[in-house]
C-alpha atoms as a PDB file:
ATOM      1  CA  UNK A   1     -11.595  56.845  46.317  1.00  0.00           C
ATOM      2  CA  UNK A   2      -9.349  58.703  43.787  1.00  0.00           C
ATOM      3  CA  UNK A   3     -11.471  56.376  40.930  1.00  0.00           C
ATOM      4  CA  UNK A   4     -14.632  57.643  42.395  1.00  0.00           C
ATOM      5  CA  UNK A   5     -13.724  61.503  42.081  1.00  0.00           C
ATOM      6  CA  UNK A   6     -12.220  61.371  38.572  1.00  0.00           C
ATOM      7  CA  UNK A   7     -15.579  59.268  37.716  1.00  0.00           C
ATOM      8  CA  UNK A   8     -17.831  62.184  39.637  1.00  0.00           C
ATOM      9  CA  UNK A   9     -15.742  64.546  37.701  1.00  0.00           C
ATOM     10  CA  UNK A  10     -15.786  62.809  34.021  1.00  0.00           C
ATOM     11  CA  UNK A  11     -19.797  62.641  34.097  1.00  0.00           C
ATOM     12  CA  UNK A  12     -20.308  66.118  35.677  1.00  0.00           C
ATOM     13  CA  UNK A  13     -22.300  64.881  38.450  1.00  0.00           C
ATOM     14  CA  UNK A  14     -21.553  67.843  40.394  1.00  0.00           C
ATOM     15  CA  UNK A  15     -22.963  70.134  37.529  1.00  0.00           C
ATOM     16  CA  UNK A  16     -26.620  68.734  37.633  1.00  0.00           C
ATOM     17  CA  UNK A  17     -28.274  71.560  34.607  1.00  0.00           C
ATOM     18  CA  UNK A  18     -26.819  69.369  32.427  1.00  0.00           C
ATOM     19  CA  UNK A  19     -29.146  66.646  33.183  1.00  0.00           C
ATOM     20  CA  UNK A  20     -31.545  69.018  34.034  1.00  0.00           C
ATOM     21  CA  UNK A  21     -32.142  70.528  30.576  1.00  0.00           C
ATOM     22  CA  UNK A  22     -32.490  66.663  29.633  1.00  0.00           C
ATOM     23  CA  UNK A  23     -34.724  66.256  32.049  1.00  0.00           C
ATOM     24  CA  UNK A  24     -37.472  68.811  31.329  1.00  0.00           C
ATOM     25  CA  UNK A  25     -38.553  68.495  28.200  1.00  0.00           C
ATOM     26  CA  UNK A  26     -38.817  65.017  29.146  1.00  0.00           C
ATOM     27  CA  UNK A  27     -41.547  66.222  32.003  1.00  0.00           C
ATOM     28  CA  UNK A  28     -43.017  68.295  29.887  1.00  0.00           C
ATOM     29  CA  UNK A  29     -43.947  66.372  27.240  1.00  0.00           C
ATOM     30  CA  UNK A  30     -45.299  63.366  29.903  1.00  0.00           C
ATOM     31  CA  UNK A  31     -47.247  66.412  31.376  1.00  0.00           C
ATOM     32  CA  UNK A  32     -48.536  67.065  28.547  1.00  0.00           C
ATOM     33  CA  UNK A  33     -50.069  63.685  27.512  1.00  0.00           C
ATOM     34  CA  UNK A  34     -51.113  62.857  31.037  1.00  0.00           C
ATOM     35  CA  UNK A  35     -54.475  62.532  31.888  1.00  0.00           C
ATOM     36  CA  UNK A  36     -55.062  63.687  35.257  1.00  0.00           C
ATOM     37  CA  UNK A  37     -58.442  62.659  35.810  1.00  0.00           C
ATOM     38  CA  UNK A  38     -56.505  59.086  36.505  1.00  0.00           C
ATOM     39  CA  UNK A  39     -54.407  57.264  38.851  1.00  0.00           C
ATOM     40  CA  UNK A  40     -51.447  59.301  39.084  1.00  0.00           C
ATOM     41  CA  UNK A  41     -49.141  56.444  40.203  1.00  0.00           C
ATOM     42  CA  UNK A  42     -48.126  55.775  36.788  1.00  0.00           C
ATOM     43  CA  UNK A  43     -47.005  59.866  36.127  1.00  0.00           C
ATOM     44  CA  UNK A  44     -45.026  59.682  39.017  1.00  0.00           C
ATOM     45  CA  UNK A  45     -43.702  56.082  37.793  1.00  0.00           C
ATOM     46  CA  UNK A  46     -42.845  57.710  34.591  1.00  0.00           C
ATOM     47  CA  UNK A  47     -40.923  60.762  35.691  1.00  0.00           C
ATOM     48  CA  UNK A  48     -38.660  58.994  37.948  1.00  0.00           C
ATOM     49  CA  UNK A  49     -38.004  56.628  35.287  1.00  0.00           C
ATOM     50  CA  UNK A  50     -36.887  59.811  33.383  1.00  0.00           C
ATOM     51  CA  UNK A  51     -35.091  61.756  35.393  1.00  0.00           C
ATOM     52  CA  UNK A  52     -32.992  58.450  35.905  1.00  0.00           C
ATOM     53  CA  UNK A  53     -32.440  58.117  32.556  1.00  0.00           C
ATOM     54  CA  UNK A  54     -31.675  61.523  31.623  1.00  0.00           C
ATOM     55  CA  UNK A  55     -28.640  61.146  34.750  1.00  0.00           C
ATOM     56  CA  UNK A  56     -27.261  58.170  33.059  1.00  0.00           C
ATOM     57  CA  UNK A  57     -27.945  59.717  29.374  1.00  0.00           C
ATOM     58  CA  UNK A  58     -26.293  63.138  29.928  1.00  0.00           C
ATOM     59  CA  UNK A  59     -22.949  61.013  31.716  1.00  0.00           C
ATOM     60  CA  UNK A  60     -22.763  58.387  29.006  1.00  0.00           C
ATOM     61  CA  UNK A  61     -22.973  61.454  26.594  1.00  0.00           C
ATOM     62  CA  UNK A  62     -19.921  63.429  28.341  1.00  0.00           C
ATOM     63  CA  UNK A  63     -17.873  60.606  28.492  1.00  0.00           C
ATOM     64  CA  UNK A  64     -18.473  60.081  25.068  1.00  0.00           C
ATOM     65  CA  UNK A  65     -17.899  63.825  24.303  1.00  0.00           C
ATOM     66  CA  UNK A  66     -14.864  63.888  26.318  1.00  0.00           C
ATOM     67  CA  UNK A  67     -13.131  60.871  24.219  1.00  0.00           C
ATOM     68  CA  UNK A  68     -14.042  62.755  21.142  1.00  0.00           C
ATOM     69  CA  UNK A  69     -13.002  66.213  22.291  1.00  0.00           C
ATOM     70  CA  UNK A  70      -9.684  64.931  24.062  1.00  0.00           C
ATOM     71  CA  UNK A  71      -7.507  66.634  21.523  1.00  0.00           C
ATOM     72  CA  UNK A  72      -9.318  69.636  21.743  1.00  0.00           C
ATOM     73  CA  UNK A  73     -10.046  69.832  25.412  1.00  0.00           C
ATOM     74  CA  UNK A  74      -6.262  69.799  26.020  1.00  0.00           C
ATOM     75  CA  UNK A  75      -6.164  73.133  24.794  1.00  0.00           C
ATOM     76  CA  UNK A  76      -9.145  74.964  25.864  1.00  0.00           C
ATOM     77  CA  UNK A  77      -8.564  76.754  29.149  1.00  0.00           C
ATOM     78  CA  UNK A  78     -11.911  75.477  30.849  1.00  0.00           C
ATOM     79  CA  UNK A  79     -11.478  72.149  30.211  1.00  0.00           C
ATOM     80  CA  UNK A  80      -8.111  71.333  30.176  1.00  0.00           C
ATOM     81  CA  UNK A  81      -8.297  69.017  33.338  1.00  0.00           C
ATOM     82  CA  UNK A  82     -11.448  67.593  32.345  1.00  0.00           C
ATOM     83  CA  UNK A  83     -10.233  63.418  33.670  1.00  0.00           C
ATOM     84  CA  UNK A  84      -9.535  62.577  29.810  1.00  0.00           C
ATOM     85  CA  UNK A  85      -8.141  65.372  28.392  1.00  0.00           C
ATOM     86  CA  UNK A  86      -5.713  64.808  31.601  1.00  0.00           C
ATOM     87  CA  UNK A  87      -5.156  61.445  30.924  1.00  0.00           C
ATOM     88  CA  UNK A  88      -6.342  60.460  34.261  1.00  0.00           C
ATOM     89  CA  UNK A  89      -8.995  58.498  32.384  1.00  0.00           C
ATOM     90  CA  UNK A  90      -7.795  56.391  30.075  1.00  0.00           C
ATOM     91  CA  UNK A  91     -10.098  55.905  26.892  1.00  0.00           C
ATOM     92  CA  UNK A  92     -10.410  51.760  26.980  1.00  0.00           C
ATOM     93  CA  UNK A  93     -12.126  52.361  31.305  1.00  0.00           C
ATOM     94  CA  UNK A  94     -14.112  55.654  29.727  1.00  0.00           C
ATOM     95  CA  UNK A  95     -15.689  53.128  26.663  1.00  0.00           C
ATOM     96  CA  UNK A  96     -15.873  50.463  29.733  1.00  0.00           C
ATOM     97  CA  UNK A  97     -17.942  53.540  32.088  1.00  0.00           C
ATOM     98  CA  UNK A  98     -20.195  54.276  28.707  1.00  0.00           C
ATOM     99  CA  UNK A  99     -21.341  50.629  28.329  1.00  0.00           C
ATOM    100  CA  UNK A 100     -22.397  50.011  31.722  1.00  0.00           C
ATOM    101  CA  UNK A 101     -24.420  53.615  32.045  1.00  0.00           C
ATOM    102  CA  UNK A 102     -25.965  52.369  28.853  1.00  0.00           C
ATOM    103  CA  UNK A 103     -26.949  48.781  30.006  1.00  0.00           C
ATOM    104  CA  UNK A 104     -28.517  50.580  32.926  1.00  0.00           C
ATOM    105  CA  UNK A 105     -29.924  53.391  30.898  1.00  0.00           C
ATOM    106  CA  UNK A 106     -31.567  50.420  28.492  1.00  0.00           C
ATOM    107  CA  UNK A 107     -32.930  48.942  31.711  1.00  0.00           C
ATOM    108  CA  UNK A 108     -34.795  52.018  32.521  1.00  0.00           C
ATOM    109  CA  UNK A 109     -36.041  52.383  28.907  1.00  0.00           C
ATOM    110  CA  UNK A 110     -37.627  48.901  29.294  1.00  0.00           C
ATOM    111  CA  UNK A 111     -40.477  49.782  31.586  1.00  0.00           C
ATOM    112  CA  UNK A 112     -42.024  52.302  28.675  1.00  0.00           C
ATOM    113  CA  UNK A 113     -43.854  50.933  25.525  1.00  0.00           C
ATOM    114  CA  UNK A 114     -42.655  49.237  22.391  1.00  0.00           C
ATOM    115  CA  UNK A 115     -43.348  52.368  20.608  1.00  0.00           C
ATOM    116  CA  UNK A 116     -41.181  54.737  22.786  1.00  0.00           C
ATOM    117  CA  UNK A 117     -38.629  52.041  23.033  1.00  0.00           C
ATOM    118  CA  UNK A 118     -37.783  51.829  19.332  1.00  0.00           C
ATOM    119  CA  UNK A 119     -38.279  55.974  19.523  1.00  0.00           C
ATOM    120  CA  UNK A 120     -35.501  56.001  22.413  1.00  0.00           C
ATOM    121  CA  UNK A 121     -32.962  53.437  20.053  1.00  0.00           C
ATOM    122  CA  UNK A 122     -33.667  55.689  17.335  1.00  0.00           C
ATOM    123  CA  UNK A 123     -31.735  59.065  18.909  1.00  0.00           C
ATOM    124  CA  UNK A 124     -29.047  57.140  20.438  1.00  0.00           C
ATOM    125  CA  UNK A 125     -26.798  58.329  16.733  1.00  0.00           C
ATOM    126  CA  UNK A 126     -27.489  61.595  17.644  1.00  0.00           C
ATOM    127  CA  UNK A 127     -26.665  61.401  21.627  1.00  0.00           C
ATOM    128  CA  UNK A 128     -23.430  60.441  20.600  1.00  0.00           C
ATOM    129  CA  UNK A 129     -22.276  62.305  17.803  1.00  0.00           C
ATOM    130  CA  UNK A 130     -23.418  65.579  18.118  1.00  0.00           C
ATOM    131  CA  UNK A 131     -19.711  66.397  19.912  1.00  0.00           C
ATOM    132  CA  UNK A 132     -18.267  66.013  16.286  1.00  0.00           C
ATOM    133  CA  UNK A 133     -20.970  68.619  14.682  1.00  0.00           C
ATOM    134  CA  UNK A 134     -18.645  71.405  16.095  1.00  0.00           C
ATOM    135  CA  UNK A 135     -15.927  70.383  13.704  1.00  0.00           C
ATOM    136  CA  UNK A 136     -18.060  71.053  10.332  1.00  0.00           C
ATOM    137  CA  UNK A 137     -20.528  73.321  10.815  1.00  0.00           C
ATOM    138  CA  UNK A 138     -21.894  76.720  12.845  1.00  0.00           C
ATOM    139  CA  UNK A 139     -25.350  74.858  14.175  1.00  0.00           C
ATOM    140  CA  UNK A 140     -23.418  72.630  16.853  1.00  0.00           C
ATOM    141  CA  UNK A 141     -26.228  73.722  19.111  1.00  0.00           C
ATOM    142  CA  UNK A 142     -28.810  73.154  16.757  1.00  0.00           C
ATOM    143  CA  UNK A 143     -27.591  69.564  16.643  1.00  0.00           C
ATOM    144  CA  UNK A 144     -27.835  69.716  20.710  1.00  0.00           C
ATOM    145  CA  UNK A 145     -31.825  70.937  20.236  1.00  0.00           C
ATOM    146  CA  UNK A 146     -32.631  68.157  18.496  1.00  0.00           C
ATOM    147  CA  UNK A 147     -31.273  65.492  20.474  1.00  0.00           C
ATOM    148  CA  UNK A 148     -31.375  67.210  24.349  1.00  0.00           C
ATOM    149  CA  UNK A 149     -35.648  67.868  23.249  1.00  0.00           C
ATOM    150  CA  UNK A 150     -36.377  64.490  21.705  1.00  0.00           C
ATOM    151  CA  UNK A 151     -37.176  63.122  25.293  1.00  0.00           C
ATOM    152  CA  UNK A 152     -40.367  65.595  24.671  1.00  0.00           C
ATOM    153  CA  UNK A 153     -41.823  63.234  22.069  1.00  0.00           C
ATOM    154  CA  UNK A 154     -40.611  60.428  24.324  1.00  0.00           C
ATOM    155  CA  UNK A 155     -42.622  61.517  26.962  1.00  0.00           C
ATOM    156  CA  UNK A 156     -45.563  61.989  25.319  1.00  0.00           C
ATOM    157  CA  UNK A 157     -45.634  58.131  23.551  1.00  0.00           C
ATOM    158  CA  UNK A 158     -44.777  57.030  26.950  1.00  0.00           C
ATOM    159  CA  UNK A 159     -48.525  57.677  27.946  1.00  0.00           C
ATOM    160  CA  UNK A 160     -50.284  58.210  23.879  1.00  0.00           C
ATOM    161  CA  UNK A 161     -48.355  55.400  22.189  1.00  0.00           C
ATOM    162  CA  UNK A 162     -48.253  57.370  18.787  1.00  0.00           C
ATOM    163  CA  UNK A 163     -46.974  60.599  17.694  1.00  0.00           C
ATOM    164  CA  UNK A 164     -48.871  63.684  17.189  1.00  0.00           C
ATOM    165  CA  UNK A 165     -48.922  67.349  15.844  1.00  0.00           C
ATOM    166  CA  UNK A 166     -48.952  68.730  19.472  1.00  0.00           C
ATOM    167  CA  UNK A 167     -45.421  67.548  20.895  1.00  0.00           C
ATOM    168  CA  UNK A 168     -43.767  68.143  17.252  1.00  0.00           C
ATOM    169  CA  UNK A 169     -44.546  71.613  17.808  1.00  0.00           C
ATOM    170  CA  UNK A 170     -43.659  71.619  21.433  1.00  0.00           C
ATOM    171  CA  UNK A 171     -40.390  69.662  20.186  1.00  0.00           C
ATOM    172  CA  UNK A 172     -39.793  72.218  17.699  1.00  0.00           C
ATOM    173  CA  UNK A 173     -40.076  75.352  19.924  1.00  0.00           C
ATOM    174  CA  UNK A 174     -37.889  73.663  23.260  1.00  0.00           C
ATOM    175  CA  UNK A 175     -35.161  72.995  19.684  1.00  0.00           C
ATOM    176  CA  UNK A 176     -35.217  77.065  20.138  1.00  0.00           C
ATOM    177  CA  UNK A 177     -34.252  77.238  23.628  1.00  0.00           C
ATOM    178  CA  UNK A 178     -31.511  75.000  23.165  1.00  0.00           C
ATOM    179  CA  UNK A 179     -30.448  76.734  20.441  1.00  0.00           C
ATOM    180  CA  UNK A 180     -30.579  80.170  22.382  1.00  0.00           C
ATOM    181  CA  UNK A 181     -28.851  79.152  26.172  1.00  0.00           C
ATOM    182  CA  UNK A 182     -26.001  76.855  24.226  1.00  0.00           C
ATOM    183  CA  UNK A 183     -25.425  79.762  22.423  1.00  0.00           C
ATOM    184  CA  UNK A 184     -24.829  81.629  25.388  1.00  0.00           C
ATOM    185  CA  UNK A 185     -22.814  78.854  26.824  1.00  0.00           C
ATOM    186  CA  UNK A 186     -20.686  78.690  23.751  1.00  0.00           C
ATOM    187  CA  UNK A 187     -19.946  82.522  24.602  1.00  0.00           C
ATOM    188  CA  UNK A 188     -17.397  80.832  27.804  1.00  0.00           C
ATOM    189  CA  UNK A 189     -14.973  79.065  25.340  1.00  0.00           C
ATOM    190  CA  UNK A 190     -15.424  81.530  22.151  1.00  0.00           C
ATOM    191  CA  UNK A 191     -11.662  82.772  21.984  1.00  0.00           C
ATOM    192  CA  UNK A 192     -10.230  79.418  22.406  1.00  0.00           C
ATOM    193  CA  UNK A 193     -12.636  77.787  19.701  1.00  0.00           C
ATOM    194  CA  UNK A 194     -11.509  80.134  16.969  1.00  0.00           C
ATOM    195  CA  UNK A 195      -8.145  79.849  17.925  1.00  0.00           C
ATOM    196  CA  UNK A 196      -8.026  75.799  17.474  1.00  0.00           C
ATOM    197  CA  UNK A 197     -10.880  75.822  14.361  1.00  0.00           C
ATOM    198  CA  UNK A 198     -14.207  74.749  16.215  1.00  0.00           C
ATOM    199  CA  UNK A 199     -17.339  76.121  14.796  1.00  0.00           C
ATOM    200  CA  UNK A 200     -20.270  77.815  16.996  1.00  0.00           C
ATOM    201  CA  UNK A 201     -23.660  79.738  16.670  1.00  0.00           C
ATOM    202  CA  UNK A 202     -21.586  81.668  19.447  1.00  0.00           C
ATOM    203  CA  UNK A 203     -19.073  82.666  17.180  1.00  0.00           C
ATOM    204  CA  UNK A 204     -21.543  83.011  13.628  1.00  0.00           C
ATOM    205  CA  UNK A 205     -23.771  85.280  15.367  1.00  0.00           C
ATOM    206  CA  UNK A 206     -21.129  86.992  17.844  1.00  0.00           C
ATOM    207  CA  UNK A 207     -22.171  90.658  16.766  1.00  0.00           C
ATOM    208  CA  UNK A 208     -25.467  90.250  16.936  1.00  0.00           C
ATOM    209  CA  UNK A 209     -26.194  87.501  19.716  1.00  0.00           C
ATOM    210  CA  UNK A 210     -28.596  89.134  21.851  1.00  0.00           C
ATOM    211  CA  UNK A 211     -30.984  89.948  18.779  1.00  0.00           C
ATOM    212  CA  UNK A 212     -30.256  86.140  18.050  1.00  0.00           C
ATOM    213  CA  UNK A 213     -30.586  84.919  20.909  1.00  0.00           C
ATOM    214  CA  UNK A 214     -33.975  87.247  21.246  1.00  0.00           C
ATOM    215  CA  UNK A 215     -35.324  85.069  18.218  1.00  0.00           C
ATOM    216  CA  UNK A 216     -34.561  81.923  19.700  1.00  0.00           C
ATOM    217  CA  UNK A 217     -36.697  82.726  22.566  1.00  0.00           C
ATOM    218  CA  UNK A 218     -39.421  83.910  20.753  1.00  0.00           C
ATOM    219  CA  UNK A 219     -40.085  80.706  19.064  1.00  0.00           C
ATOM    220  CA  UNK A 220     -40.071  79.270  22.336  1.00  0.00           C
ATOM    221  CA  UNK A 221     -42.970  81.154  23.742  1.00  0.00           C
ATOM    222  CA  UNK A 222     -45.087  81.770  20.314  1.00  0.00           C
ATOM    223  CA  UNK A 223     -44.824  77.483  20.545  1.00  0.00           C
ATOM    224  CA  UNK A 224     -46.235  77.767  24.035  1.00  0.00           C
ATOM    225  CA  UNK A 225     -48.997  79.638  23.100  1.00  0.00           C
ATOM    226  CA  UNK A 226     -50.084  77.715  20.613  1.00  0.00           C
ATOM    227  CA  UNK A 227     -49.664  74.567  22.532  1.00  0.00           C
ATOM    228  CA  UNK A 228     -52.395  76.076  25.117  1.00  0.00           C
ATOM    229  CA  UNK A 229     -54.801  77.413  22.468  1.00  0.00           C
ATOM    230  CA  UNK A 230     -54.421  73.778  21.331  1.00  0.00           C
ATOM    231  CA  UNK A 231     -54.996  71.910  24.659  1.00  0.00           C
ATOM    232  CA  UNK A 232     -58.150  74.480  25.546  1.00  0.00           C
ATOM    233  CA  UNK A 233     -55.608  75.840  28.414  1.00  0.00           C
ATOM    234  CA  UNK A 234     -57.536  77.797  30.883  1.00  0.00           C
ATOM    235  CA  UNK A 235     -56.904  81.738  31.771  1.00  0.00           C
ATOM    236  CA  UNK A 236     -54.574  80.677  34.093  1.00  0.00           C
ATOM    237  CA  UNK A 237     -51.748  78.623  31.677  1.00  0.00           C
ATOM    238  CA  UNK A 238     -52.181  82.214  30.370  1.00  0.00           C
ATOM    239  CA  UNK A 239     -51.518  84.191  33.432  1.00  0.00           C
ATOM    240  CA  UNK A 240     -48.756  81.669  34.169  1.00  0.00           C
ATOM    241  CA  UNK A 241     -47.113  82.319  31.251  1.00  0.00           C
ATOM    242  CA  UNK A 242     -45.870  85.973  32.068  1.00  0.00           C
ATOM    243  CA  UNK A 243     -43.049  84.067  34.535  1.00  0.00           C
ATOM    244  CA  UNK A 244     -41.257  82.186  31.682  1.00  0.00           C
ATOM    245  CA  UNK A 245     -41.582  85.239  29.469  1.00  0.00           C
ATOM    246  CA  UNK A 246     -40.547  87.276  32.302  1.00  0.00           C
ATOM    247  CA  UNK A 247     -37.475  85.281  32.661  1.00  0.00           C
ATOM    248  CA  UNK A 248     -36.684  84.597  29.188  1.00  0.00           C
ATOM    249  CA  UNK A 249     -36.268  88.465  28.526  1.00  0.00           C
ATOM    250  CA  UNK A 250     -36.041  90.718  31.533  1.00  0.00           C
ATOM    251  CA  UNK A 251     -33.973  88.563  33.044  1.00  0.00           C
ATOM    252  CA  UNK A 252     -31.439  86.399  30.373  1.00  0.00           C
ATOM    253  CA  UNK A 253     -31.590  88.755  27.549  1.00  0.00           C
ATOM    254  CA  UNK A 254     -31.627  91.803  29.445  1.00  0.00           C
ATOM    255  CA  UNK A 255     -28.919  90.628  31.415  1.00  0.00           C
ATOM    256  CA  UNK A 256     -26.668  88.426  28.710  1.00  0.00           C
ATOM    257  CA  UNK A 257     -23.321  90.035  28.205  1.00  0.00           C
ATOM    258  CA  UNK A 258     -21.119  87.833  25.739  1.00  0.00           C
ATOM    259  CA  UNK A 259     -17.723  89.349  26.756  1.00  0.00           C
ATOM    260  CA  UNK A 260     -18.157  87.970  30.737  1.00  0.00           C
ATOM    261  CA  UNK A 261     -18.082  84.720  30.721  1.00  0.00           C
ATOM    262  CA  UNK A 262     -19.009  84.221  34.113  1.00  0.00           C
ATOM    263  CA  UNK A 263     -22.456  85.653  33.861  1.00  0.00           C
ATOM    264  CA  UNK A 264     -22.783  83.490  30.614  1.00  0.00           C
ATOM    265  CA  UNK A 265     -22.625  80.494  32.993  1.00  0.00           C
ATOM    266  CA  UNK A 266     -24.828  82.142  35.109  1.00  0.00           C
ATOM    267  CA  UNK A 267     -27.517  82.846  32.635  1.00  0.00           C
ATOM    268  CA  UNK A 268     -27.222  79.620  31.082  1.00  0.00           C
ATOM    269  CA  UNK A 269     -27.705  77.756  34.664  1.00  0.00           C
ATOM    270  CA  UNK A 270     -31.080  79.682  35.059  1.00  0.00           C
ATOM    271  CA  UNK A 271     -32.537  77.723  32.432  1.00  0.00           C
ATOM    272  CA  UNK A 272     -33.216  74.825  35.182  1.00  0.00           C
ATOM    273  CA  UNK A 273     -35.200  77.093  36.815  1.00  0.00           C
ATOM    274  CA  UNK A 274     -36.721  78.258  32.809  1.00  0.00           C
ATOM    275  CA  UNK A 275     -37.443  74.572  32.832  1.00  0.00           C
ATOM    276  CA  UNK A 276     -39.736  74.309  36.179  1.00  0.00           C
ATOM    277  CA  UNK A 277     -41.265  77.350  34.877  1.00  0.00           C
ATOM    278  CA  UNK A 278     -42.843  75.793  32.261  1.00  0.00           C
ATOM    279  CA  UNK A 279     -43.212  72.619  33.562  1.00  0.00           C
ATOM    280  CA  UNK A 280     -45.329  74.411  36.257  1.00  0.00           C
ATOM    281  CA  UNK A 281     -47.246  76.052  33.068  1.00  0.00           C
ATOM    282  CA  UNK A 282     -47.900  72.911  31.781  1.00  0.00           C
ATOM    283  CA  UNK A 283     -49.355  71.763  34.967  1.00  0.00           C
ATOM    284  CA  UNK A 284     -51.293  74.834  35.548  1.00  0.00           C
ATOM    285  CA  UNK A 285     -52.977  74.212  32.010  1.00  0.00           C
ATOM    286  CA  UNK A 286     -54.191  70.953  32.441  1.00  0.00           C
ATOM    287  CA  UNK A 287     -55.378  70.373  36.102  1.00  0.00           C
ATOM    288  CA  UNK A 288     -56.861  74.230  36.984  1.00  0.00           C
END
């Protein structure tokens, strides 16, 4: 039973945004490409099949995060009883824990195309070493953009079977609000990271991370926008769109406050919800 905890523990299933934030952009994108005139059997198909690989993604990912950040976990104050960095774990069962989520995450990524397939192969370089990007440069969470969004190009093959000018926007925009809620993430562990070395957006744009943040937001929605002129999005995508925008700024930016941790968490956890909002958008704009 002890095994069972320190796994729970070492691939955060009791923290589910993580998965989450993997999760939407996956939904979105499927949403997207959907045709809803259709069956819907197949939509539903496909967004199980993603929310169970974004679960087995995001806890290969953290093992394989924690093995690389053992050194470094040991002496940051939130994660210094994280199963590895305790040694509780020992690397040669975490490598053994990351093979079998894999195998199983593979299985999953079987049921799609041969197009999305060889698209899903493609990222696994960046799933897994995007914990080192922290180590040589500011734009850790730039790195994160690119590979927690790319499920938004997945899901639109999954249906399209080629790539397309839409999603690369949409992909480019959800890079944005990566960029923006790691950022205020990164604001939990920003004392401790300059302490031992680690780099940050956090700690790059520390003086002036709401107006950065503000930015990163901003790309999000203009992206929105265009991705309903683009899809002939009804009035009501439009309507819709004043509850992500109402979030995004009278609620996370008005409320961010870099020197509490605690409502950083907070704030960053509200991006699940950020992530139904859209995904409700989405809807909105293609069935009303």
């Amino acid at each position: 039973m002890n095994q069972i905890k320190l796994f729970i523990d070492l691939v955060r299933l009791k923290k589910p945004i993580g998965f989450m934030l993997l999760f939407w952009p996956c939904a979105w994108g499927l949403t997207l490409a959907y045709d809803f005139s259709s069956n819907l059997n197949n939509y539903f198909f496909y967004l199980i099949l993603f929310f169970l690989g974004a679960v087995l993604m995001r806890s290969a990912g953290c093992i394989v995060n924690d093995i690389l950040d053992k050194e470094f976990d040991k002496k940051v104050f939130r994660t210094k009883n994280r199963p590895i960095a305790s040694d509780q774990i020992s690397i040669k069962l975490a490598i053994l824990y990351v093979l079998i989520l894999c195998f199983f995450a593979l299985l999953i990524l079987l049921n799609f195309n041969n197009f999305t397939i060889i698209l899903a192969l493609g990222s696994m370089p960046l799933a897994f070493t995007y914990p080192l990007m922290k180590r040589f440069t500011y734009w850790p969470q730039l790195f994160l953009g690119i590979t927690f969004n790319y499920g938004l190009i997945l899901g639109w093959t999954a249906i399209q079977n080629q790539i397309d000018l839409l999603p690369i926007l949409f992909y480019l925009g959800a890079i944005f609000w990566t960029l923006g809620y790691d950022t205020i993430y990164g604001f939990q562990d920003i004392k401790d990271d300059e302490i031992i070395g680690l780099k940050s957006a956090s700690i790059k744009f520390k003086d002036n991370a709401k107006s950065f943040i503000f930015l990163c937001y901003l790309i999000l929605c203009i992206s929105l926008f265009i991705i309903g002129y683009l899809i002939n999005s009804n009035l009501y995508f439009y309507i819709f769109m004043v509850l992500p925008i109402s979030h995004l700024f009278l609620y996370q930016i008005n409320k961010f406050n870099s020197k509490n941790p605690d409502k950083c968490l907070e704030i960053f956890k509200s991006n699940n919800f950020l992530g139904l909002l859209v995904f409700i958008n989405i809807f909105v704009g293609k069935i009303i």
